[in-house]
PDB file of C-alpha atoms and ligand atoms in Angstrom:
ATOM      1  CA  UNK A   1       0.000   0.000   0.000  1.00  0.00           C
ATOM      2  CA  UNK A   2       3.112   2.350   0.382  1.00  0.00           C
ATOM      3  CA  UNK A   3       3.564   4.408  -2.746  1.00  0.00           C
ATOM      4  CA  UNK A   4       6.662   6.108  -1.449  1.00  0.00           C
ATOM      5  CA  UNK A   5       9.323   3.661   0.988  1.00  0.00           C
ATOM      6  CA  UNK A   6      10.706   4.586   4.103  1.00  0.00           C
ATOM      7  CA  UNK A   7      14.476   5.438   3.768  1.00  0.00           C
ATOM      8  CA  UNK A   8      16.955   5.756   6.446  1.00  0.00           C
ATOM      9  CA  UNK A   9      15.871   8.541   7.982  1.00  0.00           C
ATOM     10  CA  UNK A  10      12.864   7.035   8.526  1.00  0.00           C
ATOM     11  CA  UNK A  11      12.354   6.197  12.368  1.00  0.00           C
ATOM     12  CA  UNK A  12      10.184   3.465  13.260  1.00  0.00           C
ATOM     13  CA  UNK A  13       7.836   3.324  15.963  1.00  0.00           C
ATOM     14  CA  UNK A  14       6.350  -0.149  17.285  1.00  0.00           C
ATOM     15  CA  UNK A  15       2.525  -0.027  18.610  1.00  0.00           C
ATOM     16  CA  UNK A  16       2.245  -4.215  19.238  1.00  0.00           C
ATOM     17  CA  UNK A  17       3.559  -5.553  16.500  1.00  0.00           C
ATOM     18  CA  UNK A  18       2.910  -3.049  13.750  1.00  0.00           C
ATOM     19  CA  UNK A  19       6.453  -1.179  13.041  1.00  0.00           C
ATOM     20  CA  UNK A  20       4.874   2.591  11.582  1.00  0.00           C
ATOM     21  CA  UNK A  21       7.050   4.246   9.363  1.00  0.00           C
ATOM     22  CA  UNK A  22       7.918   0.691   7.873  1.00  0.00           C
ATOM     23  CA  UNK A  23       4.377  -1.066   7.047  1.00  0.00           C
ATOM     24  CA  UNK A  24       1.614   1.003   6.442  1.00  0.00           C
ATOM     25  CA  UNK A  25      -1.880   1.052   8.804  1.00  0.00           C
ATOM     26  CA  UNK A  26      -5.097   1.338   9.143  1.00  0.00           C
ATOM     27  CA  UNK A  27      -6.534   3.141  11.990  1.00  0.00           C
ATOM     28  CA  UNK A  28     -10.436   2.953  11.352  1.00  0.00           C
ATOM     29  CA  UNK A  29     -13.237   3.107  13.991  1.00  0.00           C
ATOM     30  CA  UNK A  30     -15.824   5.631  15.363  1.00  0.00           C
ATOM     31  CA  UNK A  31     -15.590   9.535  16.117  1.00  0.00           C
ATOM     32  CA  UNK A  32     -16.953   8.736  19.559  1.00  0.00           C
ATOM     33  CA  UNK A  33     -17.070   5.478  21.753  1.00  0.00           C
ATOM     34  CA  UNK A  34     -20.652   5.529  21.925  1.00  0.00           C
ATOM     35  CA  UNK A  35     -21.893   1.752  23.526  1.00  0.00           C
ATOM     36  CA  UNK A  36     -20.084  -1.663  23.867  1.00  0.00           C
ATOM     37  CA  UNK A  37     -22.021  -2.810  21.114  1.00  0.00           C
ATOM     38  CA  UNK A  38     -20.949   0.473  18.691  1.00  0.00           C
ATOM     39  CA  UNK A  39     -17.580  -0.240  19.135  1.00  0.00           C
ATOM     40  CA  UNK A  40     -17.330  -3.862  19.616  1.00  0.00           C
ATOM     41  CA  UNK A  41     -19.460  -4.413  16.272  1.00  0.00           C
ATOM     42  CA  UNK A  42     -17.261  -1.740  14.660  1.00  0.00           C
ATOM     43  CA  UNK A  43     -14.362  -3.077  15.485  1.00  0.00           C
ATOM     44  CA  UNK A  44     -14.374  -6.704  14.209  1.00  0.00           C
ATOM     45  CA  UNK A  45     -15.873  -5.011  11.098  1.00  0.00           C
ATOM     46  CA  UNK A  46     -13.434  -3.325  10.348  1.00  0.00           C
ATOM     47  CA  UNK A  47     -10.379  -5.867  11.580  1.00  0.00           C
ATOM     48  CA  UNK A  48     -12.050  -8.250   9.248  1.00  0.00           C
ATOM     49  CA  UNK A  49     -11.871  -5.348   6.581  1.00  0.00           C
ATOM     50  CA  UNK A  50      -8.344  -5.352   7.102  1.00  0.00           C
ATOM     51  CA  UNK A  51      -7.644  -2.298   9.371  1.00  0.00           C
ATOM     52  CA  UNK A  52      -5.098  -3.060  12.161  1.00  0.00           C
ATOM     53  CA  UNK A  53      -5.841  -0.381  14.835  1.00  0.00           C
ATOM     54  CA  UNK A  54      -8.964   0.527  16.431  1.00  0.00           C
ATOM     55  CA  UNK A  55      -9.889   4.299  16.957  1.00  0.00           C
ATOM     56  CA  UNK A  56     -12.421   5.879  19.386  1.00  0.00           C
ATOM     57  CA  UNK A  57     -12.751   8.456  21.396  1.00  0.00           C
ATOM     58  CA  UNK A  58     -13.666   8.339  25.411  1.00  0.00           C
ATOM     59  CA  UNK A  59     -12.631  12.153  25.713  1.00  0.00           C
ATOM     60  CA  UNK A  60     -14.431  14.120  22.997  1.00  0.00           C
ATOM     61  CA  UNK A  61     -12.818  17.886  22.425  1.00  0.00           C
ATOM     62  CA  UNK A  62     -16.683  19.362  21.049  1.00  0.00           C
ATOM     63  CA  UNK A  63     -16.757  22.811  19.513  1.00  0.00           C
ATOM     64  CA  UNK A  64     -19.989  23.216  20.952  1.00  0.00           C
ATOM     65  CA  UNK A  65     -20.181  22.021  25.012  1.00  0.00           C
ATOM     66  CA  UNK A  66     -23.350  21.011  24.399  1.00  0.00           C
ATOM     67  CA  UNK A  67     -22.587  18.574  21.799  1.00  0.00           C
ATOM     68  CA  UNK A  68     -21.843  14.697  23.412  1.00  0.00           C
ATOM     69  CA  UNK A  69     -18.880  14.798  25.386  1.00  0.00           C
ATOM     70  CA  UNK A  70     -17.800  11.110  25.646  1.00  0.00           C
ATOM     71  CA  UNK A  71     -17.836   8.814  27.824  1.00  0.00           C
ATOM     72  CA  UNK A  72     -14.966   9.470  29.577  1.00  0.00           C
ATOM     73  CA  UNK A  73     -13.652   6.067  31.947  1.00  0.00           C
ATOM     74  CA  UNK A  74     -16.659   4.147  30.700  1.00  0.00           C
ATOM     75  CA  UNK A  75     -15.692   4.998  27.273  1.00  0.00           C
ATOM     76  CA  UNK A  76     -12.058   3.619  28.034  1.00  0.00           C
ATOM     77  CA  UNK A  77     -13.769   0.743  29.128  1.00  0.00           C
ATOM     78  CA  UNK A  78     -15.565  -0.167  26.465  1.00  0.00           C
ATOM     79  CA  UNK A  79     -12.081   0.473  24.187  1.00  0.00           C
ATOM     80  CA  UNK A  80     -10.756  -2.249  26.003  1.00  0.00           C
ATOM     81  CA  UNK A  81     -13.245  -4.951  25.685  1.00  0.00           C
ATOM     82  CA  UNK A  82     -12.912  -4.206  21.897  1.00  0.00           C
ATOM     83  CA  UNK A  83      -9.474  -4.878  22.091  1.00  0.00           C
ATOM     84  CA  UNK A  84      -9.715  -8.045  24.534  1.00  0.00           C
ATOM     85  CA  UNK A  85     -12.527  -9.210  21.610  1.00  0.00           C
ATOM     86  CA  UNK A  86     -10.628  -8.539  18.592  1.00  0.00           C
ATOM     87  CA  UNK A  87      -6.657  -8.090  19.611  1.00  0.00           C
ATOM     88  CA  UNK A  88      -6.832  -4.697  17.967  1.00  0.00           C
ATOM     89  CA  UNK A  89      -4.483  -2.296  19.143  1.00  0.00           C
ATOM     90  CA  UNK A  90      -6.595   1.056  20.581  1.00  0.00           C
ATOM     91  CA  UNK A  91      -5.684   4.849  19.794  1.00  0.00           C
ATOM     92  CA  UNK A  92      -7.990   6.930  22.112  1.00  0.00           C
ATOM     93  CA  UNK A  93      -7.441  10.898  22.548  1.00  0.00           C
ATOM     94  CA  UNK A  94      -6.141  12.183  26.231  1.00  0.00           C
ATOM     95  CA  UNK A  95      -7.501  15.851  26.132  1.00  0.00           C
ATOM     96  CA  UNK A  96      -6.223  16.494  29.681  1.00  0.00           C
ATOM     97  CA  UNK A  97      -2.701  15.544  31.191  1.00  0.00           C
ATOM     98  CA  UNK A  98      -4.955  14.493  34.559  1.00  0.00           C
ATOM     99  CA  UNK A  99      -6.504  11.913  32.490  1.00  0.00           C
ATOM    100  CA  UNK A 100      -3.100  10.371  31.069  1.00  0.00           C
ATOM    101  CA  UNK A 101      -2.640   8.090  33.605  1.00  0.00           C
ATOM    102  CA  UNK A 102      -6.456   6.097  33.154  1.00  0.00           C
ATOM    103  CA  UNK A 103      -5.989   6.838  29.360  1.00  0.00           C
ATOM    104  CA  UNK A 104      -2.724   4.748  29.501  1.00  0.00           C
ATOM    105  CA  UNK A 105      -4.375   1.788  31.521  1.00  0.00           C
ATOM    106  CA  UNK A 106      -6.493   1.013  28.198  1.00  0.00           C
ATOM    107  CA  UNK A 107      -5.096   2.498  25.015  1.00  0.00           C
ATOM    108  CA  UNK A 108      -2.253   1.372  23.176  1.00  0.00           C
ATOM    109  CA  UNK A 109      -1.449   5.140  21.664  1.00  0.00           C
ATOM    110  CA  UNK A 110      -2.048   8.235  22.816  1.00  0.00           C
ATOM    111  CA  UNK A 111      -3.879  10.903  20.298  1.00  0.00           C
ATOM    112  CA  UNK A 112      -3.483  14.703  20.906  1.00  0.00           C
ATOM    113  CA  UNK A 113      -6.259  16.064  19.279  1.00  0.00           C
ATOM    114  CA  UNK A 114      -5.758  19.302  16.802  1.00  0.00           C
ATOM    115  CA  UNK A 115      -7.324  21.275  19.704  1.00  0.00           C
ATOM    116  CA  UNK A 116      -4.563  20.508  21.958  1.00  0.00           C
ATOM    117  CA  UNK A 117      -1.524  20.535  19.640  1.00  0.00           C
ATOM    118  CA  UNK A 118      -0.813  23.698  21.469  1.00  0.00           C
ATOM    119  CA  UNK A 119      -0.788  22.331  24.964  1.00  0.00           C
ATOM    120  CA  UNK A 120       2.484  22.216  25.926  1.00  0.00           C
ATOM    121  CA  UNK A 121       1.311  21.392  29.680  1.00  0.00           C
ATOM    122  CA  UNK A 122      -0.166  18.227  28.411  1.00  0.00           C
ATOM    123  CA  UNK A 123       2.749  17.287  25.396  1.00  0.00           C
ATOM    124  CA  UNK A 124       5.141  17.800  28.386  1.00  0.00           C
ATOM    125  CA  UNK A 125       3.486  15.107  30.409  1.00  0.00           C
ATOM    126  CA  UNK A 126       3.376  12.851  27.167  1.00  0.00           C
ATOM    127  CA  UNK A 127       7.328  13.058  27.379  1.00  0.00           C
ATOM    128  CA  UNK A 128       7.030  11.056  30.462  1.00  0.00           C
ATOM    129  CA  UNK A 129       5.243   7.974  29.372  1.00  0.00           C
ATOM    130  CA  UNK A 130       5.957   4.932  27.912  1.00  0.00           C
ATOM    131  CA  UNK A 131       2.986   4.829  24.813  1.00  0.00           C
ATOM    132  CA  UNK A 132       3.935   5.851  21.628  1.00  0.00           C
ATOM    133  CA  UNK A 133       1.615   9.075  21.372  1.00  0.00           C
ATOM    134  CA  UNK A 134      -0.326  10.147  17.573  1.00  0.00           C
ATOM    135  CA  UNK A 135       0.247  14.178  17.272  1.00  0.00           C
ATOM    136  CA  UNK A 136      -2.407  15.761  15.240  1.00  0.00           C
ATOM    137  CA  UNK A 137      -1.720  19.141  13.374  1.00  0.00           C
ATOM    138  CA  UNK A 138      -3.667  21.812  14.903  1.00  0.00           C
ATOM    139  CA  UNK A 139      -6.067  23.063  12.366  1.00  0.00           C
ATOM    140  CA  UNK A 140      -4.162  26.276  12.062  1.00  0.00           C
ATOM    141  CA  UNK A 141      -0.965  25.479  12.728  1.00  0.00           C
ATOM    142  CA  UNK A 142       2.178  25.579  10.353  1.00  0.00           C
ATOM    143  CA  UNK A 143       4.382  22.473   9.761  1.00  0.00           C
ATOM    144  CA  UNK A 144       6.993  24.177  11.998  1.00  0.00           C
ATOM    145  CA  UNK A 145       4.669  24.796  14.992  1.00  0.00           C
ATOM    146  CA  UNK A 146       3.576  21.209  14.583  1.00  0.00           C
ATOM    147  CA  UNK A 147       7.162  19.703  14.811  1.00  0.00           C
ATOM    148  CA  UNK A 148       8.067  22.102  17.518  1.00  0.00           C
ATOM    149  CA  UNK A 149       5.205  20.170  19.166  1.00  0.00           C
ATOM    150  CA  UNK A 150       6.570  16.998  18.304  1.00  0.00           C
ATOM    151  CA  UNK A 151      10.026  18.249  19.875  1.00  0.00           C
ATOM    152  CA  UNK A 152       7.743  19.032  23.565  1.00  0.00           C
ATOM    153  CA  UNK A 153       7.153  15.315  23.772  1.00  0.00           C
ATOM    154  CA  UNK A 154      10.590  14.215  22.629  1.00  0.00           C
ATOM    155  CA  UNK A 155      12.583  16.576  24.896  1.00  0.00           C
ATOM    156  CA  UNK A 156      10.982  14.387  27.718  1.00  0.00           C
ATOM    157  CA  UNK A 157      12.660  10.890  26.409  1.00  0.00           C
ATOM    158  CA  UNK A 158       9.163   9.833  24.069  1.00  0.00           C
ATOM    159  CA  UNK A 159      10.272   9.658  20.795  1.00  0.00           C
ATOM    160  CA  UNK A 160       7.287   7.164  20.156  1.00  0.00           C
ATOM    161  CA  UNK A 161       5.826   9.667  17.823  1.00  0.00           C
ATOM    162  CA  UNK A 162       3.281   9.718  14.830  1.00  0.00           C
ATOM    163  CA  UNK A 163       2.498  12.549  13.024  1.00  0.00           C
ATOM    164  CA  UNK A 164      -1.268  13.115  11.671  1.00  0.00           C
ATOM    165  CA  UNK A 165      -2.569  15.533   9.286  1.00  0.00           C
ATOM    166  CA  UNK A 166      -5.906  16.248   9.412  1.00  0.00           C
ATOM    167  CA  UNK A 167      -6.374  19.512   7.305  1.00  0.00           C
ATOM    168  CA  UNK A 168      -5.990  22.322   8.318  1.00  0.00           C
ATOM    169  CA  UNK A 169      -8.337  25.728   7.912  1.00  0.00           C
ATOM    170  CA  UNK A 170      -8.162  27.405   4.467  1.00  0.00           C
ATOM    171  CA  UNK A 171     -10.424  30.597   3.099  1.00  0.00           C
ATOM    172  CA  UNK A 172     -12.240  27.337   1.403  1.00  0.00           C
ATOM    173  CA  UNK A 173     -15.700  26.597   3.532  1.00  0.00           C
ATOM    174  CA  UNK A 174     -16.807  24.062   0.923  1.00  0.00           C
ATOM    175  CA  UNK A 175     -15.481  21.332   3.281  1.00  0.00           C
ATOM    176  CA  UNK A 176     -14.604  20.863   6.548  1.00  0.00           C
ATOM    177  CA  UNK A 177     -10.962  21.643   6.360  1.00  0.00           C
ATOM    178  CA  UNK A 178      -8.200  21.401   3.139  1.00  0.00           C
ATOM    179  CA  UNK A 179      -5.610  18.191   3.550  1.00  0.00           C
ATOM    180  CA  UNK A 180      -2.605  19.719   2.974  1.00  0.00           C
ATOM    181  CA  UNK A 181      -0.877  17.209   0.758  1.00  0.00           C
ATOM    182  CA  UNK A 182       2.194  18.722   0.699  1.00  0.00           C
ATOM    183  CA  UNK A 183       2.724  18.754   4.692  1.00  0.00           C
ATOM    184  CA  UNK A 184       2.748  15.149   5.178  1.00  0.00           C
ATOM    185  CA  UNK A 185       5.267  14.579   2.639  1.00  0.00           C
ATOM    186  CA  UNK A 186       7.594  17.458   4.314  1.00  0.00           C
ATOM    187  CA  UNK A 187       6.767  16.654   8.083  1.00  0.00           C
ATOM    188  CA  UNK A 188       8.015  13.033   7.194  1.00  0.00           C
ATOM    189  CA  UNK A 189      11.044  14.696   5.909  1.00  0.00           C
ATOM    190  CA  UNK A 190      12.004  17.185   7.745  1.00  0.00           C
ATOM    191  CA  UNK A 191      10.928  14.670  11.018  1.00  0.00           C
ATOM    192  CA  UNK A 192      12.138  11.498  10.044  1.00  0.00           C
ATOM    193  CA  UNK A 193       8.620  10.431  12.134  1.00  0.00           C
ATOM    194  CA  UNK A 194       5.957   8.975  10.569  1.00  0.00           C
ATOM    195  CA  UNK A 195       3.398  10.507   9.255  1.00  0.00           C
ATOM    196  CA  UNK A 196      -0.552   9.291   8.712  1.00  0.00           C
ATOM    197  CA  UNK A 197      -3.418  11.479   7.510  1.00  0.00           C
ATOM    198  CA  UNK A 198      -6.771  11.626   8.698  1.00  0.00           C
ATOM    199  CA  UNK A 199      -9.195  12.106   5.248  1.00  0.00           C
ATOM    200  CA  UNK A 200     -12.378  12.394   7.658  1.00  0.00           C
ATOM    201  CA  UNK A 201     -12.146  15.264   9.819  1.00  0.00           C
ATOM    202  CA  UNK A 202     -10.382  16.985   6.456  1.00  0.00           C
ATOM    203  CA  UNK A 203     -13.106  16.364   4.248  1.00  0.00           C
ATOM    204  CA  UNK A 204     -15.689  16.339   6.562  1.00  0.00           C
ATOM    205  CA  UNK A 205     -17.817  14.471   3.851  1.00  0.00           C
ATOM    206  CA  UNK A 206     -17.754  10.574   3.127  1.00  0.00           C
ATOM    207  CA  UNK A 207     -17.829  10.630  -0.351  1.00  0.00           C
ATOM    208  CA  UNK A 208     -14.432  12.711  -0.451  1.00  0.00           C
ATOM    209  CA  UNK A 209     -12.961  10.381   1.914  1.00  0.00           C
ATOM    210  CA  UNK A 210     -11.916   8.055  -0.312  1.00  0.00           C
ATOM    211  CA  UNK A 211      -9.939  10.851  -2.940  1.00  0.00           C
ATOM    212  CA  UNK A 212      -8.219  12.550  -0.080  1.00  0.00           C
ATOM    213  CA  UNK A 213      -6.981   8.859   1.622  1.00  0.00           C
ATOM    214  CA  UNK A 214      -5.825   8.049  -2.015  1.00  0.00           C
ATOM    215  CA  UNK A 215      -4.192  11.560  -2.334  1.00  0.00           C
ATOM    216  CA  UNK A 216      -2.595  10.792   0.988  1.00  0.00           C
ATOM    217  CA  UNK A 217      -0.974   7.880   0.027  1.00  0.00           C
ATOM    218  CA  UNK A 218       0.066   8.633  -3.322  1.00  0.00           C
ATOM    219  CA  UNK A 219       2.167  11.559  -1.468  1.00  0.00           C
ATOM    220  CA  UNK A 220       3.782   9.118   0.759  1.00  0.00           C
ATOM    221  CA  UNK A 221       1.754   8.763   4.002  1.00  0.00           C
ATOM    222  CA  UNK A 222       2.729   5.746   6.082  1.00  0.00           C
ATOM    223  CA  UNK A 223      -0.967   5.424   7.200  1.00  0.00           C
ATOM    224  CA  UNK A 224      -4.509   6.291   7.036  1.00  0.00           C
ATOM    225  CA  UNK A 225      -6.906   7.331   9.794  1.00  0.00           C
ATOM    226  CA  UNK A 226     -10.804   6.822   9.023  1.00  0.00           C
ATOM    227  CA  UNK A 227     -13.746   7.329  11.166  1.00  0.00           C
ATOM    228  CA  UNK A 228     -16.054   4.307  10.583  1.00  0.00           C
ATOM    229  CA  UNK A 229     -19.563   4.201  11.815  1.00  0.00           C
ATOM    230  CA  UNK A 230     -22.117   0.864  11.739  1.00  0.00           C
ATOM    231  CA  UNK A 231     -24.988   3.503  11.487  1.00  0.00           C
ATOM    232  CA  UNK A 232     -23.122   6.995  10.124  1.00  0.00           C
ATOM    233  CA  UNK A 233     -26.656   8.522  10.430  1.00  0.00           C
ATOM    234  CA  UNK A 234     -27.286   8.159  13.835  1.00  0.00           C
ATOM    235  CA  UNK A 235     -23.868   8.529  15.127  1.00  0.00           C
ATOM    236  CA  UNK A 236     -23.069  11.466  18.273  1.00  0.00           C
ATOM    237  CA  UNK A 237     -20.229  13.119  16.728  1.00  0.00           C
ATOM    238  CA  UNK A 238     -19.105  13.362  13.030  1.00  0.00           C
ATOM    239  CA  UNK A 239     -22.201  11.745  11.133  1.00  0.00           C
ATOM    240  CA  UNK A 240     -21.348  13.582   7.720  1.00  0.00           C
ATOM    241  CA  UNK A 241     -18.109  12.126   7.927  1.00  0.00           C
ATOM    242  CA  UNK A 242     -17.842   8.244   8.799  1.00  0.00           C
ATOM    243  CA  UNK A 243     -17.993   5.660   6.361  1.00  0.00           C
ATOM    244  CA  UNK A 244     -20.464   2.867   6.830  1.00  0.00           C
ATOM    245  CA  UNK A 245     -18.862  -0.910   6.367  1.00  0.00           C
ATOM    246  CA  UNK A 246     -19.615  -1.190   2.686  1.00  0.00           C
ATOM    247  CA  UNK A 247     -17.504   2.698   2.076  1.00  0.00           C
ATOM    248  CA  UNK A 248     -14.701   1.406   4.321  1.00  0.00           C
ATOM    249  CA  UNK A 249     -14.286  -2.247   2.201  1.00  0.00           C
ATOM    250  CA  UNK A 250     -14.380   0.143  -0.871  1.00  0.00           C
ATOM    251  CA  UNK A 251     -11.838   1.708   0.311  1.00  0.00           C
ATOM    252  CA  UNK A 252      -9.585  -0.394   1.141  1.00  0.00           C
ATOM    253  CA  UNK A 253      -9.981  -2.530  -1.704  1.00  0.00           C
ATOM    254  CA  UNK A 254      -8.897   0.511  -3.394  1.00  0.00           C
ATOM    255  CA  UNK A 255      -5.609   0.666  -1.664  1.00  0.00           C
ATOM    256  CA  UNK A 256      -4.617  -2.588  -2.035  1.00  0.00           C
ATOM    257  CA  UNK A 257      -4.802  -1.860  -5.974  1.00  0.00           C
ATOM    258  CA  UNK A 258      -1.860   1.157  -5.291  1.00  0.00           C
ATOM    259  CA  UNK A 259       0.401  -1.577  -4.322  1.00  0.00           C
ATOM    260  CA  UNK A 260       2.872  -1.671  -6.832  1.00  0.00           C
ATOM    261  CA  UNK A 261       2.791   2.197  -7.543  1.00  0.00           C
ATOM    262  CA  UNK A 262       6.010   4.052  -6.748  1.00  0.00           C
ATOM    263  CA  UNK A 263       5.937   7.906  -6.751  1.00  0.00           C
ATOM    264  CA  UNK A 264       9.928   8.658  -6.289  1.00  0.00           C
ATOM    265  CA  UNK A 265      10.896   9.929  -2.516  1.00  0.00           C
ATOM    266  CA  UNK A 266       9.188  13.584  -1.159  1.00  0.00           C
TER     267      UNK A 266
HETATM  268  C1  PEP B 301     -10.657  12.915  16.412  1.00  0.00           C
HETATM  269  O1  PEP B 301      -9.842  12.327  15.692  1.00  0.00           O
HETATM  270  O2  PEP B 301     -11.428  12.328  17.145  1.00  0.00           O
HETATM  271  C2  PEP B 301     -10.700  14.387  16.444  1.00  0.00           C
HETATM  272  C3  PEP B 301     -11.399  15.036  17.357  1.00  0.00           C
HETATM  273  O3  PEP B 301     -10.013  14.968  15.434  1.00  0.00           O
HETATM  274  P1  PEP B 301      -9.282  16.393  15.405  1.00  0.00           P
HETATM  275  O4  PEP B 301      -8.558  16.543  16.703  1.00  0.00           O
HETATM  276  O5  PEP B 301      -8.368  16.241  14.230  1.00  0.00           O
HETATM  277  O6  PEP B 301     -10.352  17.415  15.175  1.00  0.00           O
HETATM  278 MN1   MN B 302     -14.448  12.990  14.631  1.00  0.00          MN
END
């Protein structure tokens, strides 16, 4: 599925068994944890789809506070009966450095949401523990900014890192944000870290999820994160945006057809 290979540079970072930065993954699964059945369902969906981490969040950062929250410790919960079920690593957000320590009990990685690329209080505290942790690019933030964010969780001894780009805000309104394409090739290069890209929040619609992951790729990303919903309709955060099953198998299918592509190194 890797259009462009690692070189030398590139540093590796184990979650489980899956080296990113050397094979590429699939993080699929909900915006939100929402029940045990939600995310239990979703999850052996989408393993037997072919994705090899499970996303969800317990800790939901809302634009609006009186949009669904999360679950919170029941959410993390629930993220860890999914991976008991299926042996599917989890990647669940920690909004708060208070909440690391319960967030590390269940998860596998550690998401910083784009809302808190700028916390420097709660990247610091990343430093300290022992999860490889999935940095998201704050919506306006440049590529520099972003790595200097990166740097706040390596000066503490992580360097378990993996960069996400999830679009970032442009004059254009027509979707939700605008993936910048060129950013995850030059974060990978001027990081050496990993880098995956998250075509959901950017597009904000499900039927451009499937261009922007194939953009993504083409321009070298070493994964893909997709929000992936049994009912997209009725789900509490991000309904425009998640694929049901049938999108998701599309989608991958797709990928697997990129295989032998090679686009030259960013
Ligand atoms: C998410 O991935 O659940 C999320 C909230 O995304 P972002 O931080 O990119 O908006
Ligand atoms: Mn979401």
């Amino acid at each position: 599925m890797k259009v462009i290979e690692p070189d030398a540079t590139t540093r590796v970072v184990m979650v489980n068994d899956h080296a990113v930065g050397r094979d590429f993954v699939v993080i699929a699964g909900p915006c939100a944890v929402e029940s045990e059945e939600q995310l239990v369902g979703t999850a052996r969906r989408v393993k037997a789809a072919g994705a090899h981490m499970l996303r969800g969040g317990a800790y939901k950062p809302r634009t609006s506070p009186k949009s669904f929250q999360g679950l919170g410790e029941e959410g993390l919960r629930i993220l860890r009966a999914a991976r008991e079920e299926t042996g599917l690593p989890i990647v669940t957000e920690v909004m708060d450095a208070r909440d690391i320590e319960a967030v590390i009990a269940h998860a596998d990685v550690l998401q910083v949401g784009s809302r808190s690329m700028f916390n420097y209080t709660l990247l610091t505290a990343l430093g300290a523990v022992d999860k490889p942790v999935l940095l998201k690019r704050g919506m306006a933030a440049t590529v520099d900014e972003w790595l200097q964010s990166a740097a706040y969780i390596a000066r503490g001894g992580n360097e378990r890192i993996i960069l996400c780009e999830r679009g970032i805000r442009t004059f254009e309104t027509n979707h939700r944000n605008t993936l910048d394409i060129a950013a995850i090739a030059r974060a990978r290069r001027l990081s050496g870290y990993p880098v995956v890209a998250d075509p959901s929040h950017a597009a904000g619609r499900r039927e451009l999820v499937m261009p922007l992951a194939l953009a993504a790729v083409a321009a070298g990303a070493d994964g893909l994160m997709v929000e992936v919903h049994p009912d997209p309709a009725s789900a509490l955060s991000d309904p425009e945006q998640a694929l049901d099953f049938a999108r998701f198998d599309d989608l991958l299918a797709r990928l697997a057809a990129l295989r032998p592509a090679r686009a030259g190194t960013a």
